[in-house]
């Protein structure tokens, strides 16, 4: 019997793929068999190889253009109109991304890019998940969704029920929360402070939850019962009106958001009124602002603006957004607090006309919830906010206000794991006498040497506004030395102003003490980010 020689197996792998000749021959044979090809082969790209062998081969760095066209709108400080302008003419996923608040905060269960891709791909139908973007984002997403085949999703797609099937153990995502008990709470801001900030602690025993320093904790809040009663009164509806096996009152307490009045509520009101009132409600439903008060209209204010409208309770509930969880940076380390997790929560309260508006979750955690209460919670894993793997690396932490939260966790973690790296914290707030959160702990850490340096910035102690970035400039020489020694830099807190100012200060330090041009310094800081040495947890 004669044997026909087999044709040589074509090469599917790029020349520079990191395999031995034997591995290369075996893999090429495998691909030839899989693809049933004998010739005319296009070698796999390095990206393809990286996909096929995750962990073995690193995906090549995509240039910003390949990845997302540079996403010039990916800036949380830029207003939506500016972001949409920059995204004009870009593919729909990019415009959807631009409509989001650009904080990559994870509250929606995605980052901005993944959320837009999930909407585009149809895996996600809820258009109102972007908490920081609020109504403005959901309105824009709805408009963009029209471009997809089939147009906007049914209203049900924006409701609580339209969640993806939960996967994994409870407490690992917002779609499948676990239960934890509030066990203690104390006020961090002292009497006399303009802030009302609290240390809030949960018992995780029995929840099956664990977490790493840098992770966030998601909490499902409940609305203020007084606000619920005021809404019920404005509706003139019976609190025990049955809605889906629950009462109307229960649904208003923890099922729906009573914050910004959704467009659909104004639509509903427009059906129930006539003349000028109808026109006004219609205008509000279309995102216009006929009386200049649209931004202040929560659900109660919307009902009060149209006194006498009496929507059917079921239709009313249908017109509202689901009550969403909020996330908080974890301010404890599990190593030093087994079975516990703590948060650092600033209670949001502000006045509009005669009524004080309450941030739903912060005032729930800082007041309405009682010690012993169980709540629905989950751990939101940090995507790019973690201590360096090498415990000997220096870290520089910049966290004014509640931005201190993850850094308390980092310090506890470094203490518990006896990490040898030096630790430098920049903390700032309004007044040293009232707003020095965790003062005793930090002083003890400083005394023990765990905290190598503590630099403080008080913005209202004197006539001059002193912020963390001013202190960074003052000690720029030392900062530069730490950076040269391989320090990892972290920033946490306000996304809109502080984070940008801190980054600018860092660039200025590199210019001044690293003796670089502004362009090189900006590139240097960008490289720190790309290499994971400059990480942000901002909101
Ligand atoms: C990753 C991440 C980490 C976070 N970590 C923390 C943390 O450690 N500690 C912490 O306290 N918060 C943290 N937050 C913020 C937190 O998630 C909530 O956004 C915050 O507690 C407010 O939620 P709320 O439900 O109390 O307020 P909401 O009911 O959502 O109300 C807040 C809204 O009220 C409006 N508003 C607020 N103040 C005013 C004002 N003065 N005038 C007019 N309107 C106003 C704004 O529209 C604002 O978006 C974090 C957020 C993210 C994304
Ligand atoms: N989503 C929400 O509704 C919500 C809830 C809680 C907090 N927040 C926001 O989250 C952020 C954190 O709030 P917080 O209570 O932790 O404290 P904060 O309001 O950020 O204040 C902390 C300190 O930062 C200072 N600061 C103000 N502008 C700054 C800037 N550009 N650069 C550096 N520092 C600056 C403040 O000074 P001065 O105030 O004296 O100027 C204060 O000393 C704030 O933006 C806050 O509005 C939002």
Coordinates of C-alpha atoms and ligand atoms in Angstrom, one line a residue:
X1 CA 0.0 0.0 0.0
X2 CA 1.3 3.4 -1.0
X3 CA 1.0 6.3 1.3
X4 CA 0.1 9.7 -0.2
X5 CA 2.3 12.3 1.4
X6 CA 0.2 14.7 3.4
X7 CA 0.3 18.4 2.3
X8 CA 2.2 20.6 4.8
X9 CA -0.1 22.1 7.4
X10 CA -0.5 25.8 6.8
X11 CA 0.4 28.2 9.6
X12 CA -2.5 29.8 11.4
X13 CA -0.3 31.4 14.0
X14 CA 1.5 34.7 13.5
X15 CA 5.3 34.3 13.4
X16 CA 5.8 36.1 16.6
X17 CA 3.3 34.1 18.7
X18 CA 5.2 32.8 21.7
X19 CA 5.2 29.0 21.1
X20 CA 7.9 26.4 20.7
X21 CA 8.2 24.7 17.3
X22 CA 6.4 21.6 18.7
X23 CA 3.6 23.6 20.2
X24 CA 3.3 25.6 16.9
X25 CA 3.1 22.4 14.8
X26 CA 0.5 20.8 17.1
X27 CA -1.6 24.0 17.3
X28 CA -1.5 24.5 13.5
X29 CA -2.6 20.9 13.1
X30 CA -5.4 21.5 15.5
X31 CA -6.6 24.6 13.7
X32 CA -6.4 22.9 10.3
X33 CA -8.6 20.1 11.6
X34 CA -11.0 22.5 13.3
X35 CA -11.3 24.8 10.3
X36 CA -11.1 22.0 7.7
X37 CA -8.7 24.2 5.7
X38 CA -5.9 23.2 3.5
X39 CA -4.7 26.4 2.0
X40 CA -5.4 30.1 1.6
X41 CA -4.9 30.6 5.2
X42 CA -5.0 34.0 6.9
X43 CA -2.8 33.7 10.0
X44 CA -4.7 34.5 13.3
X45 CA -4.1 38.0 14.6
X46 CA -2.3 38.4 17.9
X47 CA -5.7 39.4 19.3
X48 CA -7.2 36.2 18.1
X49 CA -4.4 34.2 19.7
X50 CA -4.9 36.1 22.9
X51 CA -8.6 35.3 22.9
X52 CA -7.9 31.6 22.3
X53 CA -5.2 31.4 24.9
X54 CA -6.2 33.9 27.7
X55 CA -3.5 34.2 30.3
X56 CA -0.9 32.6 28.0
X57 CA -0.7 35.3 25.5
X58 CA -1.4 39.0 26.3
X59 CA -3.7 40.8 24.0
X60 CA -1.7 43.5 22.2
X61 CA -2.3 47.0 23.5
X62 CA -5.1 48.4 21.3
X63 CA -4.6 52.0 20.4
X64 CA -7.4 54.2 21.7
X65 CA -8.6 54.5 18.1
X66 CA -8.9 50.8 17.7
X67 CA -10.6 50.4 21.0
X68 CA -13.1 53.2 21.2
X69 CA -12.0 56.0 18.9
X70 CA -10.2 57.6 21.8
X71 CA -13.6 58.2 23.5
X72 CA -13.0 61.9 23.8
X73 CA -16.3 62.2 25.6
X74 CA -15.2 59.8 28.3
X75 CA -15.0 62.6 30.9
X76 CA -17.4 62.8 33.8
X77 CA -16.9 66.5 34.1
X78 CA -18.3 67.2 30.6
X79 CA -22.0 68.0 30.2
X80 CA -24.1 65.6 28.2
X81 CA -24.6 68.0 25.3
X82 CA -20.8 68.3 24.9
X83 CA -20.4 64.5 25.1
X84 CA -23.0 63.9 22.4
X85 CA -21.5 66.6 20.2
X86 CA -18.1 64.8 20.4
X87 CA -19.7 61.5 19.6
X88 CA -21.7 62.8 16.6
X89 CA -21.3 60.5 13.6
X90 CA -19.8 57.7 15.7
X91 CA -21.4 54.2 15.8
X92 CA -24.5 53.8 17.9
X93 CA -22.6 52.0 20.8
X94 CA -20.3 54.9 21.1
X95 CA -23.1 57.4 21.1
X96 CA -24.9 55.3 23.7
X97 CA -21.7 55.3 25.8
X98 CA -21.4 59.1 25.4
X99 CA -24.9 59.4 26.8
X100 CA -23.8 57.8 30.1
X101 CA -22.3 59.7 33.0
X102 CA -18.7 58.5 32.2
X103 CA -18.0 57.6 35.8
X104 CA -17.5 53.9 35.1
X105 CA -19.0 53.6 38.6
X106 CA -20.4 50.2 38.1
X107 CA -23.8 51.0 39.7
X108 CA -25.6 49.8 36.6
X109 CA -23.7 46.5 36.9
X110 CA -21.4 47.4 34.0
X111 CA -18.9 50.1 33.1
X112 CA -20.1 52.7 30.6
X113 CA -18.7 50.9 27.5
X114 CA -20.1 47.5 28.5
X115 CA -23.5 48.9 29.4
X116 CA -23.7 50.5 25.9
X117 CA -22.6 47.3 24.3
X118 CA -25.1 45.2 26.3
X119 CA -27.9 47.6 25.2
X120 CA -26.8 47.5 21.6
X121 CA -26.5 43.7 21.6
X122 CA -30.0 43.3 23.3
X123 CA -28.7 41.5 26.4
X124 CA -29.8 44.5 28.5
X125 CA -33.1 46.3 27.9
X126 CA -33.2 48.7 30.9
X127 CA -32.4 52.2 29.8
X128 CA -32.5 53.8 33.2
X129 CA -29.7 52.1 35.1
X130 CA -27.2 55.0 35.0
X131 CA -27.6 56.5 38.5
X132 CA -25.2 59.4 38.1
X133 CA -26.6 60.2 34.6
X134 CA -30.2 60.1 35.9
X135 CA -33.1 61.2 33.7
X136 CA -30.9 63.0 31.2
X137 CA -29.1 59.8 30.3
X138 CA -32.1 57.6 30.2
X139 CA -33.9 60.1 28.0
X140 CA -31.0 60.2 25.6
X141 CA -30.6 56.4 25.6
X142 CA -34.3 56.1 24.8
X143 CA -33.8 58.4 21.8
X144 CA -30.8 56.5 20.6
X145 CA -32.5 53.2 21.1
X146 CA -35.0 54.2 18.4
X147 CA -32.2 53.6 15.9
X148 CA -31.9 50.0 16.8
X149 CA -34.0 47.6 14.8
X150 CA -37.4 47.4 16.5
X151 CA -37.1 50.8 18.1
X152 CA -37.5 51.6 21.8
X153 CA -38.1 48.8 24.2
X154 CA -41.6 48.5 25.7
X155 CA -42.1 50.4 29.0
X156 CA -41.7 47.1 30.8
X157 CA -38.1 47.1 29.7
X158 CA -37.5 50.0 32.1
X159 CA -39.1 48.3 35.0
X160 CA -37.7 46.3 37.9
X161 CA -38.8 42.9 36.4
X162 CA -36.8 43.2 33.2
X163 CA -33.6 42.1 34.8
X164 CA -31.3 39.5 33.3
X165 CA -31.4 36.0 34.9
X166 CA -29.2 36.3 38.0
X167 CA -26.1 34.2 37.9
X168 CA -23.7 33.1 40.6
X169 CA -24.0 33.1 44.3
X170 CA -26.2 35.7 46.0
X171 CA -24.6 39.1 46.8
X172 CA -22.2 39.1 43.8
X173 CA -24.3 41.4 41.7
X174 CA -27.2 43.9 41.9
X175 CA -29.4 41.4 40.2
X176 CA -29.0 38.8 42.9
X177 CA -28.5 40.5 46.2
X178 CA -27.8 38.8 49.5
X179 CA -29.0 39.9 52.9
X180 CA -26.9 41.6 55.7
X181 CA -27.7 43.2 59.0
X182 CA -26.9 46.8 60.0
X183 CA -25.0 46.3 63.3
X184 CA -23.7 49.8 64.2
X185 CA -23.5 53.3 63.2
X186 CA -21.8 56.4 64.5
X187 CA -21.4 60.0 63.3
X188 CA -18.0 60.9 61.9
X189 CA -18.7 64.6 61.5
X190 CA -18.8 66.4 64.9
X191 CA -21.5 68.8 66.1
X192 CA -21.0 72.1 64.3
X193 CA -20.1 70.5 61.0
X194 CA -22.0 71.4 57.9
X195 CA -21.7 67.7 56.9
X196 CA -23.6 64.7 58.3
X197 CA -21.3 61.8 57.6
X198 CA -21.6 58.4 59.2
X199 CA -19.6 55.3 59.8
X200 CA -22.0 52.4 59.1
X201 CA -21.3 48.8 59.8
X202 CA -22.9 45.5 58.6
X203 CA -22.6 42.0 59.8
X204 CA -22.0 39.7 56.8
X205 CA -22.3 36.4 58.8
X206 CA -24.6 34.1 56.9
X207 CA -24.5 36.2 53.8
X208 CA -21.7 34.2 52.3
X209 CA -20.1 37.5 51.2
X210 CA -16.5 38.4 51.3
X211 CA -14.7 41.4 49.7
X212 CA -11.3 42.9 49.0
X213 CA -10.0 46.3 50.0
X214 CA -11.0 48.6 47.1
X215 CA -14.4 46.9 46.4
X216 CA -17.7 48.7 46.8
X217 CA -20.8 47.6 48.6
X218 CA -24.3 48.0 47.0
X219 CA -27.3 48.7 49.2
X220 CA -31.0 48.6 48.2
X221 CA -32.6 51.5 50.1
X222 CA -36.1 52.3 51.2
X223 CA -37.9 55.7 50.6
X224 CA -38.7 58.0 53.5
X225 CA -42.1 56.9 54.8
X226 CA -43.1 60.5 55.4
X227 CA -42.5 61.2 51.7
X228 CA -44.5 58.0 50.8
X229 CA -47.4 59.3 52.9
X230 CA -47.3 62.7 51.2
X231 CA -47.4 61.0 47.8
X232 CA -50.3 58.8 48.9
X233 CA -52.1 62.0 50.1
X234 CA -51.4 63.8 46.8
X235 CA -52.8 60.8 44.9
X236 CA -55.7 60.4 47.3
X237 CA -55.2 56.7 47.0
X238 CA -55.7 54.1 49.7
X239 CA -52.4 52.9 51.1
X240 CA -53.6 49.2 51.0
X241 CA -54.5 49.3 47.3
X242 CA -53.3 45.9 46.1
X243 CA -50.4 46.0 43.5
X244 CA -48.9 42.7 42.4
X245 CA -49.5 40.9 45.8
X246 CA -48.3 43.9 47.8
X247 CA -49.9 47.1 48.9
X248 CA -49.5 50.4 47.2
X249 CA -47.7 51.8 50.3
X250 CA -45.2 48.9 50.4
X251 CA -44.5 49.4 46.7
X252 CA -43.9 53.1 47.2
X253 CA -41.6 52.4 50.1
X254 CA -39.1 50.1 48.4
X255 CA -40.2 49.3 44.9
X256 CA -40.0 52.6 43.0
X257 CA -38.0 55.8 42.9
X258 CA -39.7 58.9 44.2
X259 CA -36.9 61.1 43.1
X260 CA -36.8 62.9 39.7
X261 CA -40.3 62.5 38.1
X262 CA -39.9 60.4 35.0
X263 CA -41.2 61.5 31.6
X264 CA -43.7 58.7 31.6
X265 CA -45.4 60.2 34.8
X266 CA -45.8 63.5 33.0
X267 CA -47.2 61.6 30.0
X268 CA -49.7 59.9 32.3
X269 CA -50.7 63.3 33.9
X270 CA -51.2 64.8 30.5
X271 CA -53.8 62.1 29.7
X272 CA -55.7 63.1 32.8
X273 CA -55.8 66.9 32.4
X274 CA -56.8 69.3 29.7
X275 CA -56.1 72.7 28.3
X276 CA -52.9 74.5 29.5
X277 CA -52.2 71.9 32.1
X278 CA -52.2 69.2 29.5
X279 CA -49.8 71.2 27.3
X280 CA -47.5 71.8 30.3
X281 CA -47.5 68.1 31.2
X282 CA -46.9 67.1 27.6
X283 CA -44.0 69.6 27.4
X284 CA -42.4 68.2 30.6
X285 CA -42.9 64.6 29.2
X286 CA -40.9 65.7 26.2
X287 CA -38.0 67.1 28.3
X288 CA -39.0 70.7 27.9
X289 CA -39.1 73.1 30.9
X290 CA -42.1 75.4 30.5
X291 CA -41.9 76.9 34.0
X292 CA -38.2 76.7 34.6
X293 CA -38.7 74.2 37.5
X294 CA -38.3 70.8 35.7
X295 CA -35.0 70.0 37.5
X296 CA -36.7 70.3 40.9
X297 CA -39.7 68.1 40.2
X298 CA -39.5 64.9 42.1
X299 CA -42.6 62.6 42.1
X300 CA -44.3 64.5 44.9
X301 CA -43.6 67.9 43.4
X302 CA -44.9 66.7 40.0
X303 CA -48.2 65.6 41.6
X304 CA -48.4 68.9 43.5
X305 CA -47.8 70.8 40.3
X306 CA -51.0 69.3 38.9
X307 CA -53.3 69.3 41.9
X308 CA -56.3 67.1 41.5
X309 CA -54.9 64.6 39.1
X310 CA -55.9 61.2 40.3
X311 CA -54.1 58.6 38.3
X312 CA -55.1 55.0 38.8
X313 CA -52.6 53.7 41.4
X314 CA -51.5 50.8 39.2
X315 CA -50.8 53.1 36.2
X316 CA -49.1 55.5 38.5
X317 CA -46.7 52.9 39.8
X318 CA -46.1 51.7 36.3
X319 CA -45.1 55.2 35.3
X320 CA -42.3 55.4 37.9
X321 CA -38.7 54.2 37.7
X322 CA -37.6 51.2 39.8
X323 CA -35.8 52.1 43.0
X324 CA -32.1 51.4 42.3
X325 CA -29.4 50.4 44.7
X326 CA -26.5 52.8 45.5
X327 CA -22.9 51.7 45.9
X328 CA -20.4 52.9 48.6
X329 CA -16.7 52.4 48.8
X330 CA -15.9 49.8 51.5
X331 CA -14.0 51.4 54.3
X332 CA -12.9 48.3 56.2
X333 CA -10.6 45.3 55.6
X334 CA -12.1 41.9 56.0
X335 CA -8.8 40.7 57.4
X336 CA -9.0 43.0 60.4
X337 CA -12.9 42.9 60.6
X338 CA -13.9 39.3 60.0
X339 CA -17.5 39.0 59.0
X340 CA -18.0 42.8 58.9
X341 CA -18.0 45.5 56.3
X342 CA -18.1 49.2 57.0
X343 CA -19.1 52.2 54.9
X344 CA -18.5 56.0 55.2
X345 CA -21.7 57.7 54.2
X346 CA -22.4 61.4 53.7
X347 CA -26.1 62.1 54.2
X348 CA -27.4 64.0 51.2
X349 CA -30.0 66.7 52.1
X350 CA -30.9 69.9 50.3
X351 CA -33.7 72.3 50.4
X352 CA -36.0 73.1 47.4
X353 CA -38.5 75.8 48.4
X354 CA -39.9 74.8 51.8
X355 CA -39.2 71.1 51.5
X356 CA -36.0 69.3 52.4
X357 CA -35.1 66.7 49.8
X358 CA -33.4 63.6 51.1
X359 CA -30.9 61.5 49.2
X360 CA -32.7 58.2 49.4
X361 CA -30.0 55.7 50.3
X362 CA -27.6 58.0 52.2
X363 CA -30.3 59.2 54.6
X364 CA -31.6 55.6 54.9
X365 CA -28.2 54.4 55.9
X366 CA -27.4 57.4 58.1
X367 CA -30.8 57.6 59.8
X368 CA -34.0 55.8 58.9
X369 CA -32.6 52.3 58.9
X370 CA -32.2 50.9 62.4
X371 CA -29.5 48.8 64.0
X372 CA -30.7 45.2 63.5
X373 CA -32.4 45.9 60.2
X374 CA -31.7 43.5 57.4
X375 CA -31.1 44.9 53.9
X376 CA -30.5 43.6 50.4
X377 CA -26.9 44.1 49.6
X378 CA -24.1 43.0 47.2
X379 CA -20.4 43.4 46.8
X380 CA -19.3 45.2 43.6
X381 CA -15.8 44.1 42.8
X382 CA -13.4 46.9 42.0
X383 CA -12.3 46.6 38.4
X384 CA -9.2 48.7 38.6
X385 CA -8.9 49.8 42.2
X386 CA -6.7 47.6 44.3
X387 CA -3.5 47.6 46.4
X388 CA -0.3 46.8 44.5
X389 CA 0.4 43.1 44.4
X390 CA 3.9 43.8 45.7
X391 CA 3.3 44.7 49.4
X392 CA 6.7 46.5 49.4
X393 CA 5.5 49.2 47.0
X394 CA 4.9 52.6 48.4
X395 CA 1.3 53.9 48.0
X396 CA 0.0 57.5 47.9
X397 CA -3.7 57.9 48.7
X398 CA -5.6 61.1 47.9
X399 CA -9.1 61.1 49.5
X400 CA -10.9 64.2 50.7
X401 CA -14.3 63.9 52.3
X402 CA -15.8 60.5 52.0
X403 CA -13.0 59.7 49.6
X404 CA -11.1 58.5 52.7
X405 CA -13.3 55.3 52.7
X406 CA -11.2 52.9 50.6
X407 CA -8.0 54.2 52.1
X408 CA -9.1 53.3 55.6
X409 CA -9.6 49.8 54.1
X410 CA -6.2 49.9 52.4
X411 CA -4.4 50.9 55.6
X412 CA -6.2 48.2 57.6
X413 CA -5.3 45.7 55.0
X414 CA -1.6 46.7 54.8
X415 CA -1.5 46.5 58.6
X416 CA -3.2 43.1 58.8
X417 CA -0.9 41.7 56.1
X418 CA 2.2 43.4 57.5
X419 CA 2.9 45.0 54.2
X420 CA 6.3 46.7 54.3
X421 CA 5.6 49.5 51.7
X422 CA 5.4 53.1 52.9
X423 CA 1.9 54.7 53.0
X424 CA 1.1 58.3 52.5
X425 CA -2.5 59.7 52.9
X426 CA -3.7 63.1 51.7
X427 CA -7.0 63.8 53.5
X428 CA -9.0 67.0 53.4
X429 CA -12.3 68.4 54.4
X430 CA -14.0 71.5 55.4
X431 CA -12.9 72.1 59.0
X432 CA -10.2 70.4 61.1
X433 CA -12.3 70.6 64.3
X434 CA -15.4 69.0 62.9
X435 CA -14.6 67.1 59.8
X436 CA -11.5 65.1 60.6
X437 CA -13.0 61.6 60.0
X438 CA -11.3 58.7 61.8
X439 CA -8.9 61.2 63.4
X440 CA -7.9 59.0 66.3
X441 CA -7.4 55.9 64.2
X442 CA -5.3 57.9 61.7
X443 CA -3.2 59.4 64.5
X444 CA -2.6 56.0 66.0
X445 CA -1.6 54.6 62.5
X446 CA 0.8 57.6 62.2
X447 CA 2.2 57.0 65.6
X448 CA 2.7 53.3 64.9
X449 CA 4.5 54.1 61.7
X450 CA 1.9 52.3 59.5
X451 CA 1.0 55.7 58.1
X452 CA 4.3 57.0 56.9
X453 CA 2.9 60.5 56.1
X454 CA -0.4 62.2 56.7
X455 CA -1.0 65.4 54.8
X456 CA -4.1 67.4 55.7
X457 CA -6.0 70.2 53.8
X458 CA -8.8 72.1 55.5
X459 CA -10.9 74.2 53.1
X460 CA -12.8 76.3 55.6
X461 CA -10.5 76.8 58.5
X462 CA -9.2 80.0 57.1
X463 CA -10.3 82.5 54.5
X464 CA -8.2 80.6 52.0
X465 CA -9.5 77.4 50.3
X466 CA -6.9 74.8 50.9
X467 CA -7.5 71.6 49.0
X468 CA -5.6 68.4 48.7
X469 CA -4.1 69.4 45.4
X470 CA -2.6 72.5 47.0
X471 CA -0.9 70.4 49.5
X472 CA 0.3 68.1 46.8
X473 CA 2.0 71.0 45.1
X474 CA 3.6 72.1 48.4
X475 CA 5.2 68.7 49.0
X476 CA 5.8 68.1 45.3
X477 CA 9.5 67.3 45.7
X478 CA 8.7 64.4 48.1
X479 CA 5.8 63.2 46.0
X480 CA 8.1 63.1 43.0
X481 CA 10.7 61.1 45.0
X482 CA 8.0 58.6 46.0
X483 CA 6.8 58.3 42.4
X484 CA 10.3 57.6 41.2
X485 CA 10.5 54.9 43.8
X486 CA 7.6 53.2 42.2
X487 CA 4.7 54.5 44.3
X488 CA 1.1 53.6 43.3
X489 CA -1.2 56.6 43.4
X490 CA -4.9 56.4 44.3
X491 CA -7.6 59.1 44.2
X492 CA -11.1 58.7 45.6
X493 CA -14.0 61.1 46.0
X494 CA -15.7 63.8 43.9
X495 CA -15.5 63.0 40.2
X496 CA -16.6 66.3 38.9
X497 CA -14.0 68.7 40.1
X498 CA -11.6 67.2 42.6
X499 CA -10.3 64.2 40.6
X500 CA -9.5 66.5 37.6
X501 CA -7.8 69.1 39.8
X502 CA -5.7 66.3 41.5
X503 CA -4.6 65.0 38.2
X504 CA -3.6 68.5 37.0
X505 CA -1.6 68.9 40.3
X506 CA 0.1 65.7 39.6
X507 CA 1.1 66.8 36.1
X508 CA 2.3 70.0 37.6
X509 CA 4.5 68.1 40.1
X510 CA 6.0 66.1 37.3
X511 CA 6.7 69.3 35.3
X512 CA 8.3 71.0 38.3
X513 CA 10.2 68.3 40.0
X514 CA 10.6 65.8 37.2
X515 CA 11.8 68.6 34.9
X516 CA 9.5 67.5 32.1
X517 CA 7.6 69.5 29.5
X518 CA 3.9 69.8 30.2
X519 CA 3.2 67.4 27.3
X520 CA 5.7 64.9 28.5
X521 CA 4.4 65.2 32.1
X522 CA 0.8 64.6 30.9
X523 CA 2.0 61.6 29.0
X524 CA 3.9 60.4 32.1
X525 CA 0.7 60.6 34.1
X526 CA -1.3 58.9 31.4
X527 CA 1.4 56.1 31.4
X528 CA 1.0 55.8 35.2
X529 CA -2.7 55.2 34.5
X530 CA -2.2 52.7 31.8
X531 CA 0.2 50.8 33.9
X532 CA -2.2 50.6 36.8
X533 CA -0.1 52.9 39.0
X534 CA -2.6 55.7 39.1
X535 CA -6.1 54.4 40.0
X536 CA -9.3 56.3 40.7
X537 CA -12.5 55.5 42.5
X538 CA -14.5 58.6 41.9
X539 CA -18.2 59.5 42.0
Ligands
LIG1 C1 -18.1 53.9 43.1 C2 -18.9 54.8 44.0 C3 -18.4 54.9 45.3 C4 -19.1 55.7 46.2 N1 -18.7 55.8 47.5 C5 -19.4 56.6 48.4 C6 -18.9 56.7 49.7 O1 -17.9 56.1 50.1 N2 -19.6 57.5 50.5 C7 -20.7 58.2 50.1 O2 -21.3 59.0 50.9 N3 -21.1 58.1 48.8 C8 -20.5 57.3 48.0 N4 -20.9 57.2 46.7 C9 -22.2 58.0 46.3 C10 -23.4 57.1 46.6 O3 -23.4 56.0 45.7 C11 -24.7 57.8 46.4 O4 -24.7 58.4 45.1 C12 -24.9 58.9 47.4 O5 -25.0 58.4 48.7 C13 -26.2 59.7 47.1 O6 -27.2 58.7 47.0 P1 -28.6 59.0 47.6 O7 -29.5 57.8 47.3 O8 -28.5 59.3 49.1 O9 -29.1 60.3 46.9 P2 -30.1 60.4 45.7 O10 -31.5 60.1 46.1 O11 -29.5 59.6 44.6 O12 -29.9 61.9 45.4 C14 -28.7 62.4 44.9 C15 -29.1 63.4 43.9 O13 -29.7 64.5 44.4 C16 -29.3 65.7 43.7 N5 -28.6 66.6 44.7 C17 -27.7 66.3 45.6 N6 -27.3 67.3 46.3 C18 -28.0 68.4 45.7 C19 -28.0 69.8 45.9 N7 -27.3 70.3 46.9 N8 -28.9 70.5 45.2 C20 -29.6 69.9 44.2 N9 -29.6 68.6 43.9 C21 -28.8 67.9 44.7 C22 -28.3 65.2 42.6 O14 -29.1 65.1 41.5 C23 -27.9 63.9 43.1 O15 -27.5 63.1 42.1 C24 -20.3 56.4 45.8 C25 -20.7 56.3 44.5 C26 -20.0 55.5 43.6 C27 -20.4 55.4 42.2
LIG2 N1 -24.4 61.6 44.3 C1 -24.6 62.4 45.4 O1 -25.6 63.0 45.5 C2 -23.6 62.5 46.4 C3 -23.6 62.1 47.7 C4 -22.5 62.3 48.5 C5 -21.5 63.0 48.1 N2 -21.6 63.4 46.8 C6 -20.5 64.1 46.2 O2 -19.5 63.3 46.4 C7 -18.4 64.1 46.6 C8 -17.9 63.8 48.0 O3 -18.6 64.4 49.0 P1 -18.0 64.5 50.4 O4 -19.1 64.6 51.4 O5 -17.2 63.3 50.5 O6 -17.1 65.8 50.4 P2 -16.9 66.9 49.4 O7 -18.2 67.7 49.3 O8 -16.2 66.5 48.2 O9 -15.9 67.8 50.2 C9 -14.6 67.3 50.7 C10 -13.6 68.4 50.6 O10 -13.2 68.6 49.3 C11 -13.2 70.0 49.1 N3 -13.3 70.3 47.7 C12 -14.3 71.0 47.0 N4 -13.9 71.2 45.7 C13 -12.7 70.6 45.6 C14 -11.8 70.5 44.5 N5 -12.1 71.0 43.3 N6 -10.7 69.8 44.7 C15 -10.3 69.3 45.9 N7 -11.1 69.4 46.9 C16 -12.3 70.1 46.8 C17 -14.3 70.5 49.9 O11 -14.1 71.9 50.1 P3 -15.3 73.0 50.1 O12 -16.6 72.3 50.2 O13 -15.0 73.9 51.3 O14 -15.1 73.7 48.8 C18 -14.1 69.7 51.2 O15 -13.0 70.3 51.9 C19 -18.9 65.5 46.5 O16 -18.9 65.9 45.1 C20 -20.3 65.4 46.8 O17 -21.2 66.4 46.2 C21 -22.5 63.2 45.9

